[in-house]
Amino acid sequence: MFLKRLELAGFKSFANPVSIEFEDGVTAVVGPNGSGKSNISDAVRWVLGEQSARNLRGAKMEDVIFSGSETRAALPMAEISLVLNNEDSHLTIDYSEVAVTRRVYRSGDSEYLINDHPCRLKDIVELFMDSGLGKESFSIIGQGRVEEILSSKAEDRRAIFEEAAGVRKYKQRKQQSEKKLGDTEDNLKRVRDIIYELEAQVGPLEEQASVASEYKAQKEELKLVEVGVLAEEIKTMHADWTENKQKFSEIGARKQRLQSSVERLEKKLHQKVRELKEADAEVEELQKMLLKISEDTEKQEGLKELWKERKKHYSQNRQQYRKELEQLQDKRSQLERVLEQEKQSWQNIHEKTSATQKKLAEVNEKMNNIGENKEAELEDLKSEYIDKLNNKTSLSNEFRYLEEQQLKITASLRRKEESNTDLLKSRKEQQQMVEKIEEEWNQAKEEVTAQIHLWKEKNQSLEAETRKYDDKESLYYEGLRHLQQMEAKQDTLETMQQDYAGFFSGVKHVLKERDKSFPGIHGAVAELLTVPAHLQLAVETALGAAQQHVVVEDEATGRRAIQFLRDRNLGRATFLPKSVVKPRNIPAYELQKLNTYEAYLGVGSDLVEADSQYEGIVNHVLGNVIFATNLKEAKSLAQSIQYKFRIVTLDGDVLSPGGAMSGGSVQKKQGQLLGRQREIDDIKNKISILREQTETLEHELKEWKNKKLKWKQDLQQLADQGEDLREKERKSKMKLEEAKLHYDSLQTRLRVYDMETQETIEEKSANEKRIEQLKSEIEKVSGILKTSNDRIQELSNRKEHDASLKSELLQQQKEFQIALAKEEEQEAHALRALERMKSEYQALTKEIIEKDEANSLIEAELSEQAVDASSVEVVLEEKKQQKQELIGKVDKSKINRDELSKAQREIESELRDTVNQHTYHQEQHHAVEIIINRLDVELDSRLGHLQNEYELTFEAALKEYPLQQALEEAKEKVKLLKMGIEELGEVNLGAIDEYARVKERYDFLLEQKNDLEDAKQTLQDIISEMDEEMTSRFESTFTEIQGHFKDVFSELFGGGKAALELTNKEDLLSTGVEIVAQPPGKKLQNLALLSGGERALTAIALLFAILRARPVPFCVLDEVEAALDEANVQRFAGFLKDFSHNTQFVVVTHRKGTMEEADALYGVTMQESGVSNLVSVKLGAAEELVEAGAVKEGQI
């Protein structure tokens, strides 16, 4: 493998793209200080993956991009491509040629490519790993690396040997393994901590799970027996219930027709009520739709006006662009004609140059033919004469050429001075014109800026106000929606209150009839109490069904109500006569105990409000109920009063007398009995506030719409004025750009004339000096020629003809060469003029294309605007038609609603008459109903127990749990089983699943711990193996380098001795490396005690020893021999030449001895300030040409 090519573009001082071709052997890069030659070694280092800007002699990575100069702008990107010949597959990639490319942009973004395929930096680093190449390998050695060897501590110097030993990848892998080992130890520690915690849980959970299993077994046995008992009891009771139900049906047959009529009328009434509500909703929905259609119509009309204004604006822009496009096309036509003239001029010069080249080739061919006829026997005699003759000829030709040039230069200077005077005058006139136009343009800009500023201020104010009122509009519609929701909720709650929704059937009927038939009825308990919101759930739980108990004046009223329900078969109700109901109280001494607890909230009767006449009722239903904050604290209260009274918490949990507990989650229902009136009042207050807010917002929005319309008109007027001013500014700008372009052209021509004049003057001065020098040299050479000619005349008589011919051909050759140089210069000048015209033509063409594209965009926009405007017209007509249709639908819906209301009133009247008749017949079978109700209660109790406790129906219980023994024996067994379950105490049923879950996790973590311990041991083994491998590699490499170092040192110094010593031979993984040297004639001493040159040569000896031990395909050396004297440079260059048989060298140098040994030279120059350029010379080919030329000339 070898380095084939390096391509640079925009890298540091290489602004122009540069390609460096490398051959086998030594390639030297030379140039003066500051020319940028070291940037080539930086380029190689950078493309191989260098990430440190400091190592590239910069502060940040963007510093590698060409930053511009006095005459050049900064470039946006730097790119380096390194091309390698990989035919020997030295790199592990399936390509015979590998091109590695790296780019960096000023934005900080980077790109990496291998053979033009995008890749990562990591891929490039891995490609060169262990190949002997890379940014840290010995393929790139700079002065910094030499200084590193000289100045490093012994421990730091070790890194050089590690790199040569190839242990870098092992160190990286070791670091990765050590990191994994640390992570594994952390994970192992966490797992051990968790296992320790779980071990404390497994034992207690196992014991609790055992108790829970025993509890479940006894519960299952209890279920088996108790379900059988319940099923047998239900079976017996159901038979009694069936018998009484038959009697009840026979008695009730007479009132069946009336009941059917009532039900039919109620159903019909409910249907009408529902239809009336639907009609109301329909009217409301249609009115909303009508409002929405009206708003949409206004919006479409606004869009219609907007489209008209936009169309006008785009039409004006289209006319302006067309005018500008025509002007540019005329200008391009003129430029095309000039360009064609320049092309013809260049073509004529090119043909003339080709003809001269052809003539020169013919002369060269004749000279070669003459040379072939010479005989070798005269070479030694004529060599001196030929040299001097050639010298004289060259001097004479140069003398004549310079005299001709002086005449031409004098004429040229005279012409340039005349042209320069005319250009100066034109430039002054053009500058005055530019200043005048620029003043006009600045004034136009200020007017446009002021107008834009005024428009922006006005528009920003409008936008701010619009956002403000948009928010208000959103609030308005949100308020309307919320108001409608609240009104609907109010209607629902008031309807529920009027219909007594949620009350039992019997209670509902009694309360509805109280004003007509039962004046002594005060209402349900839930209606008479006022409960704080935070206590509502607790009071509801405490009251339970008592919320629906009906408070009556006396027992007589209660009896009449019960008879009413019985006669009409309307259900049941519980009545609380004020005259006889006794209050329930908690003794004062018990209350004193409770007052000592913070969780005690009070007795229920003290926490609610009611009219004073209902004090007895309140004490009856809540006087013995205690309220507490939570269940945990409630238990403490219950224990203090020996579980005598019921305790209710704020969450609705209950501790019953005797110790029973109930609780859990409670679903909140809308319109609960307690607090229903409070909720209605709250909603009414909110509706009042919302209605006031929405009316205020509606008034503000109406005022805003009028204000907004006026504002938009003002904005449009400002926009129109601004467009006129902008058009004026655009015209001034175009005029100014044209004037500046002409001025810049004159300025450029003046600079070119100045540069050419200065160059011409300098050339004239140099020619004058050279002419005087040539005169002296020609006289001296003529004398020498005469003496030499006398000595060889007798041997050259028969060759006079050839000599004469040769002289004539040489004269022709010089003349043609002079003519050719002049013609080539004229051709280059014509070509530059042609290229400049082409660039100007291309820029103009680009501007025409851009104008044409802009015009096309406007045409497309106008077409699109036409389609949109048409769509708006169609939508507007549709909205107007929909509005008329909705008005008709609203009127029709209102008529339908009035008809339904009338029908509802007629059905209600008929229903009242039928109900009165039905009530009379119902009283007759009330007695039978009492018996049935008692059986219902007992059946419900047992069926409820089956359902709540065992989640079974009666049929399933009778089928799945047949009684296996006598009923009384089974009841006794149930009693014993319940006692056994009670003795088990509190049971954690979740312990069974919790124990299984914890045990499973505990076992899993034990397995994880074992796996982590195995992984830890494996990582420790891997680290040990890598330590052994690194030790072995370091030791063998160090031994090999040490041997080569001794040899190379002796060869470089011409004698002496040197050695490498380890600071700690017991620990090869951390030992340092000391260098001791004994130059010829000195004693053995440490590197630090040597002179500067000796230290540098010793460091170079070490580098050559490393390269001998670990050869690399190519090596870039950056001024490593800078500190050496000339004699040592010669030795260094000789070593370089010897090593070049196995390693390709690229040497950045300014030392003559190194250049002499190079096979190819690249010169780095900076003719343009801040921009580096390359000049290449292949020395081998040059030597061959020189030798061939000398042979041919010797045959004259």
mmCIF file of C-alpha atoms in Angstrom, residues 455-715:
data_model
loop_
_atom_site.group_PDB
_atom_site.id
_atom_site.type_symbol
_atom_site.label_atom_id
_atom_site.label_comp_id
_atom_site.label_asym_id
_atom_site.label_seq_id
_atom_site.Cartn_x
_atom_site.Cartn_y
_atom_site.Cartn_z
ATOM 1 C CA TRP A 455 -47.716 50.671 8.865
ATOM 2 C CA LYS A 456 -46.080 48.173 11.227
ATOM 3 C CA GLU A 457 -46.961 50.249 14.287
ATOM 4 C CA LYS A 458 -50.546 50.498 13.112
ATOM 5 C CA ASN A 459 -50.666 46.785 12.183
ATOM 6 C CA GLN A 460 -49.050 45.692 15.452
ATOM 7 C CA SER A 461 -51.604 47.729 17.355
ATOM 8 C CA LEU A 462 -54.355 46.107 15.300
ATOM 9 C CA GLU A 463 -52.912 42.614 15.875
ATOM 10 C CA ALA A 464 -52.559 43.253 19.587
ATOM 11 C CA GLU A 465 -56.144 44.475 19.794
ATOM 12 C CA THR A 466 -57.287 41.581 17.576
ATOM 13 C CA ARG A 467 -55.582 39.036 19.832
ATOM 14 C CA LYS A 468 -57.132 40.743 22.822
ATOM 15 C CA TYR A 469 -60.626 40.660 21.318
ATOM 16 C CA ASP A 470 -60.088 37.173 19.846
ATOM 17 C CA ASP A 471 -59.532 36.054 23.413
ATOM 18 C CA LYS A 472 -62.646 37.953 24.444
ATOM 19 C CA GLU A 473 -64.606 36.393 21.568
ATOM 20 C CA SER A 474 -63.429 32.934 22.654
ATOM 21 C CA LEU A 475 -64.466 33.821 26.200
ATOM 22 C CA TYR A 476 -67.839 35.049 24.886
ATOM 23 C CA TYR A 477 -68.652 31.831 22.981
ATOM 24 C CA GLU A 478 -67.210 29.723 25.774
ATOM 25 C CA GLY A 479 -69.431 31.688 28.185
ATOM 26 C CA LEU A 480 -72.483 31.109 25.953
ATOM 27 C CA ARG A 481 -71.735 27.393 25.793
ATOM 28 C CA HIS A 482 -71.178 27.228 29.531
ATOM 29 C CA LEU A 483 -74.366 29.263 30.126
ATOM 30 C CA GLN A 484 -76.382 26.861 27.983
ATOM 31 C CA GLN A 485 -74.884 23.906 29.842
ATOM 32 C CA MET A 486 -75.677 25.471 33.217
ATOM 33 C CA GLU A 487 -79.254 26.326 32.157
ATOM 34 C CA ALA A 488 -79.724 22.779 30.871
ATOM 35 C CA LYS A 489 -78.335 21.433 34.152
ATOM 36 C CA GLN A 490 -80.663 23.743 36.100
ATOM 37 C CA ASP A 491 -83.661 22.546 34.073
ATOM 38 C CA THR A 492 -82.638 18.943 34.695
ATOM 39 C CA LEU A 493 -82.220 19.431 38.442
ATOM 40 C CA GLU A 494 -85.490 21.410 38.762
ATOM 41 C CA THR A 495 -87.312 18.738 36.762
ATOM 42 C CA MET A 496 -85.795 16.060 38.987
ATOM 43 C CA GLN A 497 -86.835 18.080 42.045
ATOM 44 C CA GLN A 498 -90.387 18.580 40.743
ATOM 45 C CA ASP A 499 -90.647 14.898 39.758
ATOM 46 C CA TYR A 500 -88.902 13.812 43.004
ATOM 47 C CA ALA A 501 -86.430 11.832 40.931
ATOM 48 C CA GLY A 502 -84.387 9.416 43.021
ATOM 49 C CA PHE A 503 -87.147 8.936 45.608
ATOM 50 C CA PHE A 504 -88.845 5.586 46.143
ATOM 51 C CA SER A 505 -92.130 5.169 44.301
ATOM 52 C CA GLY A 506 -94.284 5.411 47.443
ATOM 53 C CA VAL A 507 -92.446 8.480 48.754
ATOM 54 C CA LYS A 508 -92.669 10.157 45.367
ATOM 55 C CA HIS A 509 -96.427 9.744 45.110
ATOM 56 C CA VAL A 510 -97.061 10.968 48.656
ATOM 57 C CA LEU A 511 -94.901 14.075 48.180
ATOM 58 C CA LYS A 512 -96.614 14.913 44.868
ATOM 59 C CA GLU A 513 -100.059 14.700 46.485
ATOM 60 C CA ARG A 514 -99.230 16.518 49.752
ATOM 61 C CA ASP A 515 -100.647 19.877 48.660
ATOM 62 C CA LYS A 516 -103.871 18.284 47.448
ATOM 63 C CA SER A 517 -104.617 15.401 49.819
ATOM 64 C CA PHE A 518 -102.188 15.611 52.740
ATOM 65 C CA PRO A 519 -101.730 19.118 54.150
ATOM 66 C CA GLY A 520 -99.990 17.664 57.215
ATOM 67 C CA ILE A 521 -96.999 16.427 55.230
ATOM 68 C CA HIS A 522 -93.872 18.599 55.666
ATOM 69 C CA GLY A 523 -91.600 16.794 53.238
ATOM 70 C CA ALA A 524 -88.804 14.217 53.053
ATOM 71 C CA VAL A 525 -85.892 14.430 55.517
ATOM 72 C CA ALA A 526 -83.504 15.203 52.619
ATOM 73 C CA GLU A 527 -85.612 18.257 51.707
ATOM 74 C CA LEU A 528 -85.659 19.666 55.228
ATOM 75 C CA LEU A 529 -81.909 19.480 55.990
ATOM 76 C CA THR A 530 -79.173 21.911 54.993
ATOM 77 C CA VAL A 531 -75.812 20.104 54.947
ATOM 78 C CA PRO A 532 -72.327 21.631 54.469
ATOM 79 C CA ALA A 533 -70.756 20.467 51.206
ATOM 80 C CA HIS A 534 -67.788 18.726 52.866
ATOM 81 C CA LEU A 535 -70.181 16.668 55.067
ATOM 82 C CA GLN A 536 -72.618 15.676 52.316
ATOM 83 C CA LEU A 537 -71.215 12.189 51.660
ATOM 84 C CA ALA A 538 -70.930 11.452 55.378
ATOM 85 C CA VAL A 539 -74.531 12.595 56.128
ATOM 86 C CA GLU A 540 -75.918 10.672 53.139
ATOM 87 C CA THR A 541 -74.180 7.541 54.395
ATOM 88 C CA ALA A 542 -75.423 8.124 57.955
ATOM 89 C CA LEU A 543 -79.012 8.676 56.877
ATOM 90 C CA GLY A 544 -79.158 5.978 54.234
ATOM 91 C CA ALA A 545 -82.824 5.275 53.436
ATOM 92 C CA ALA A 546 -83.827 7.741 56.155
ATOM 93 C CA GLN A 547 -83.221 10.514 53.630
ATOM 94 C CA GLN A 548 -86.570 9.532 52.108
ATOM 95 C CA HIS A 549 -88.485 9.239 55.351
ATOM 96 C CA VAL A 550 -91.492 11.548 55.164
ATOM 97 C CA VAL A 551 -91.979 14.017 58.044
ATOM 98 C CA VAL A 552 -95.693 14.406 58.924
ATOM 99 C CA GLU A 553 -97.510 16.509 61.509
ATOM 100 C CA ASP A 554 -99.054 13.617 63.406
ATOM 101 C CA GLU A 555 -99.832 9.902 63.246
ATOM 102 C CA ALA A 556 -103.206 10.476 61.607
ATOM 103 C CA THR A 557 -101.564 12.112 58.645
ATOM 104 C CA GLY A 558 -99.131 9.197 58.399
ATOM 105 C CA ARG A 559 -101.963 6.676 58.465
ATOM 106 C CA ARG A 560 -103.870 8.504 55.736
ATOM 107 C CA ALA A 561 -100.782 8.541 53.552
ATOM 108 C CA ILE A 562 -100.156 4.820 54.118
ATOM 109 C CA GLN A 563 -103.794 4.076 53.248
ATOM 110 C CA PHE A 564 -103.397 6.212 50.108
ATOM 111 C CA LEU A 565 -100.414 4.185 48.972
ATOM 112 C CA ARG A 566 -102.093 0.880 49.816
ATOM 113 C CA ASP A 567 -105.328 1.632 48.031
ATOM 114 C CA ARG A 568 -103.545 2.673 44.864
ATOM 115 C CA ASN A 569 -100.799 0.070 45.059
ATOM 116 C CA LEU A 570 -98.180 2.867 44.729
ATOM 117 C CA GLY A 571 -95.490 1.333 46.907
ATOM 118 C CA ARG A 572 -94.303 1.920 50.461
ATOM 119 C CA ALA A 573 -92.965 4.814 52.536
ATOM 120 C CA THR A 574 -91.756 5.470 56.090
ATOM 121 C CA PHE A 575 -93.334 8.365 57.996
ATOM 122 C CA LEU A 576 -91.993 10.318 60.960
ATOM 123 C CA PRO A 577 -94.819 12.003 62.932
ATOM 124 C CA LYS A 578 -93.507 15.109 64.709
ATOM 125 C CA SER A 579 -95.890 14.536 67.588
ATOM 126 C CA VAL A 580 -94.562 11.124 68.610
ATOM 127 C CA VAL A 581 -91.031 10.690 67.203
ATOM 128 C CA LYS A 582 -88.546 10.636 70.047
ATOM 129 C CA PRO A 583 -85.040 12.108 69.755
ATOM 130 C CA ARG A 584 -81.966 9.888 70.042
ATOM 131 C CA ASN A 585 -79.062 11.257 72.016
ATOM 132 C CA ILE A 586 -75.592 10.278 73.165
ATOM 133 C CA PRO A 587 -74.963 10.626 76.920
ATOM 134 C CA ALA A 588 -72.972 13.665 77.956
ATOM 135 C CA TYR A 589 -70.217 11.623 79.582
ATOM 136 C CA GLU A 590 -69.639 9.811 76.301
ATOM 137 C CA LEU A 591 -69.437 13.138 74.484
ATOM 138 C CA GLN A 592 -66.828 14.327 76.959
ATOM 139 C CA LYS A 593 -64.647 11.340 76.006
ATOM 140 C CA LEU A 594 -65.083 12.061 72.311
ATOM 141 C CA ASN A 595 -64.169 15.724 72.646
ATOM 142 C CA THR A 596 -60.640 14.722 73.596
ATOM 143 C CA TYR A 597 -59.998 13.341 70.072
ATOM 144 C CA GLU A 598 -58.929 15.602 67.194
ATOM 145 C CA ALA A 599 -60.638 13.313 64.684
ATOM 146 C CA TYR A 600 -64.017 13.851 66.363
ATOM 147 C CA LEU A 601 -66.123 16.229 64.258
ATOM 148 C CA GLY A 602 -69.337 16.150 66.266
ATOM 149 C CA VAL A 603 -72.771 14.529 66.482
ATOM 150 C CA GLY A 604 -74.768 14.509 63.268
ATOM 151 C CA SER A 605 -77.673 16.555 64.666
ATOM 152 C CA ASP A 606 -75.247 19.360 65.580
ATOM 153 C CA LEU A 607 -73.536 19.437 62.178
ATOM 154 C CA VAL A 608 -76.624 20.004 59.985
ATOM 155 C CA GLU A 609 -79.132 22.853 59.866
ATOM 156 C CA ALA A 610 -82.936 22.684 59.801
ATOM 157 C CA ASP A 611 -85.937 24.704 60.902
ATOM 158 C CA SER A 612 -86.373 24.691 64.681
ATOM 159 C CA GLN A 613 -89.693 22.840 64.379
ATOM 160 C CA TYR A 614 -87.783 19.828 63.013
ATOM 161 C CA GLU A 615 -85.280 19.643 65.863
ATOM 162 C CA GLY A 616 -86.829 16.451 67.196
ATOM 163 C CA ILE A 617 -86.769 14.850 63.781
ATOM 164 C CA VAL A 618 -83.099 15.759 63.251
ATOM 165 C CA ASN A 619 -82.177 14.330 66.668
ATOM 166 C CA HIS A 620 -84.131 11.188 65.837
ATOM 167 C CA VAL A 621 -82.277 10.442 62.603
ATOM 168 C CA LEU A 622 -78.835 11.861 63.473
ATOM 169 C CA GLY A 623 -78.735 12.406 67.223
ATOM 170 C CA ASN A 624 -76.838 9.178 67.927
ATOM 171 C CA VAL A 625 -74.500 9.265 64.904
ATOM 172 C CA ILE A 626 -70.888 10.354 65.438
ATOM 173 C CA PHE A 627 -68.819 11.911 62.637
ATOM 174 C CA ALA A 628 -65.034 11.432 62.368
ATOM 175 C CA THR A 629 -62.306 12.476 59.882
ATOM 176 C CA ASN A 630 -61.136 9.021 58.718
ATOM 177 C CA LEU A 631 -61.558 5.320 59.338
ATOM 178 C CA LYS A 632 -58.294 4.870 61.242
ATOM 179 C CA GLU A 633 -59.159 7.555 63.791
ATOM 180 C CA ALA A 634 -62.794 6.392 63.885
ATOM 181 C CA LYS A 635 -61.602 3.078 65.302
ATOM 182 C CA SER A 636 -59.993 4.893 68.225
ATOM 183 C CA LEU A 637 -63.255 6.763 68.868
ATOM 184 C CA ALA A 638 -65.243 3.510 68.722
ATOM 185 C CA GLN A 639 -62.940 1.842 71.229
ATOM 186 C CA SER A 640 -63.289 4.768 73.645
ATOM 187 C CA ILE A 641 -67.131 4.332 73.713
ATOM 188 C CA GLN A 642 -67.033 0.498 73.578
ATOM 189 C CA TYR A 643 -68.582 0.366 70.062
ATOM 190 C CA LYS A 644 -71.974 1.617 71.371
ATOM 191 C CA PHE A 645 -72.832 4.097 68.640
ATOM 192 C CA ARG A 646 -72.504 4.333 64.863
ATOM 193 C CA ILE A 647 -69.540 6.357 63.560
ATOM 194 C CA VAL A 648 -69.370 7.737 59.999
ATOM 195 C CA THR A 649 -66.252 9.204 58.318
ATOM 196 C CA LEU A 650 -65.967 11.956 55.732
ATOM 197 C CA ASP A 651 -65.195 9.254 53.110
ATOM 198 C CA GLY A 652 -68.485 7.467 53.840
ATOM 199 C CA ASP A 653 -66.955 4.567 55.809
ATOM 200 C CA VAL A 654 -69.094 3.277 58.706
ATOM 201 C CA LEU A 655 -68.256 1.659 62.071
ATOM 202 C CA SER A 656 -71.511 0.083 63.345
ATOM 203 C CA PRO A 657 -72.337 -0.671 66.989
ATOM 204 C CA GLY A 658 -70.731 -3.972 67.914
ATOM 205 C CA GLY A 659 -67.682 -3.382 65.653
ATOM 206 C CA ALA A 660 -68.897 -4.125 62.117
ATOM 207 C CA MET A 661 -67.267 -1.992 59.403
ATOM 208 C CA SER A 662 -68.434 -1.059 55.918
ATOM 209 C CA GLY A 663 -66.913 1.162 53.312
ATOM 210 C CA GLY A 664 -65.132 1.364 49.970
ATOM 211 C CA SER A 665 -65.564 3.496 46.878
ATOM 212 C CA VAL A 666 -68.690 5.575 46.240
ATOM 213 C CA GLN A 667 -69.825 6.706 42.819
ATOM 214 C CA LYS A 668 -70.989 10.318 42.841
ATOM 215 C CA LYS A 669 -74.382 10.767 41.216
ATOM 216 C CA GLN A 670 -75.837 13.919 39.748
ATOM 217 C CA GLY A 671 -78.715 15.411 41.633
ATOM 218 C CA GLN A 672 -78.348 13.518 44.914
ATOM 219 C CA LEU A 673 -81.199 14.025 47.344
ATOM 220 C CA LEU A 674 -79.157 15.852 49.964
ATOM 221 C CA GLY A 675 -77.874 19.155 48.677
ATOM 222 C CA ARG A 676 -80.052 19.142 45.557
ATOM 223 C CA GLN A 677 -81.595 22.500 46.412
ATOM 224 C CA ARG A 678 -78.166 23.925 47.298
ATOM 225 C CA GLU A 679 -76.842 22.752 43.948
ATOM 226 C CA ILE A 680 -79.783 24.425 42.160
ATOM 227 C CA ASP A 681 -79.163 27.697 44.030
ATOM 228 C CA ASP A 682 -75.448 27.570 43.213
ATOM 229 C CA ILE A 683 -76.229 27.030 39.540
ATOM 230 C CA LYS A 684 -78.685 29.944 39.524
ATOM 231 C CA ASN A 685 -76.013 32.245 40.975
ATOM 232 C CA LYS A 686 -73.487 31.056 38.401
ATOM 233 C CA ILE A 687 -76.032 31.574 35.576
ATOM 234 C CA SER A 688 -76.675 35.133 36.732
ATOM 235 C CA ILE A 689 -72.948 35.915 36.780
ATOM 236 C CA LEU A 690 -72.345 34.235 33.400
ATOM 237 C CA ARG A 691 -75.266 36.062 31.759
ATOM 238 C CA GLU A 692 -73.948 39.411 32.985
ATOM 239 C CA GLN A 693 -70.421 38.577 31.738
ATOM 240 C CA THR A 694 -71.591 37.426 28.292
ATOM 241 C CA GLU A 695 -73.779 40.511 27.813
ATOM 242 C CA THR A 696 -70.812 42.746 28.671
ATOM 243 C CA LEU A 697 -68.558 40.831 26.246
ATOM 244 C CA GLU A 698 -71.203 40.976 23.511
ATOM 245 C CA HIS A 699 -71.412 44.767 23.815
ATOM 246 C CA GLU A 700 -67.591 45.092 23.718
ATOM 247 C CA LEU A 701 -67.324 42.805 20.658
ATOM 248 C CA LYS A 702 -69.880 44.835 18.700
ATOM 249 C CA GLU A 703 -67.950 48.030 19.361
ATOM 250 C CA TRP A 704 -64.704 46.263 18.384
ATOM 251 C CA LYS A 705 -66.029 45.113 14.999
ATOM 252 C CA ASN A 706 -66.819 48.718 14.005
ATOM 253 C CA LYS A 707 -63.425 49.905 15.272
ATOM 254 C CA LYS A 708 -61.619 47.060 13.461
ATOM 255 C CA LEU A 709 -63.234 47.913 10.118
ATOM 256 C CA LYS A 710 -62.058 51.549 10.354
ATOM 257 C CA TRP A 711 -58.574 50.358 11.386
ATOM 258 C CA LYS A 712 -58.266 48.041 8.367
ATOM 259 C CA GLN A 713 -59.263 50.869 6.001
ATOM 260 C CA ASP A 714 -56.482 53.049 7.447
ATOM 261 C CA LEU A 715 -53.993 50.174 7.083
#
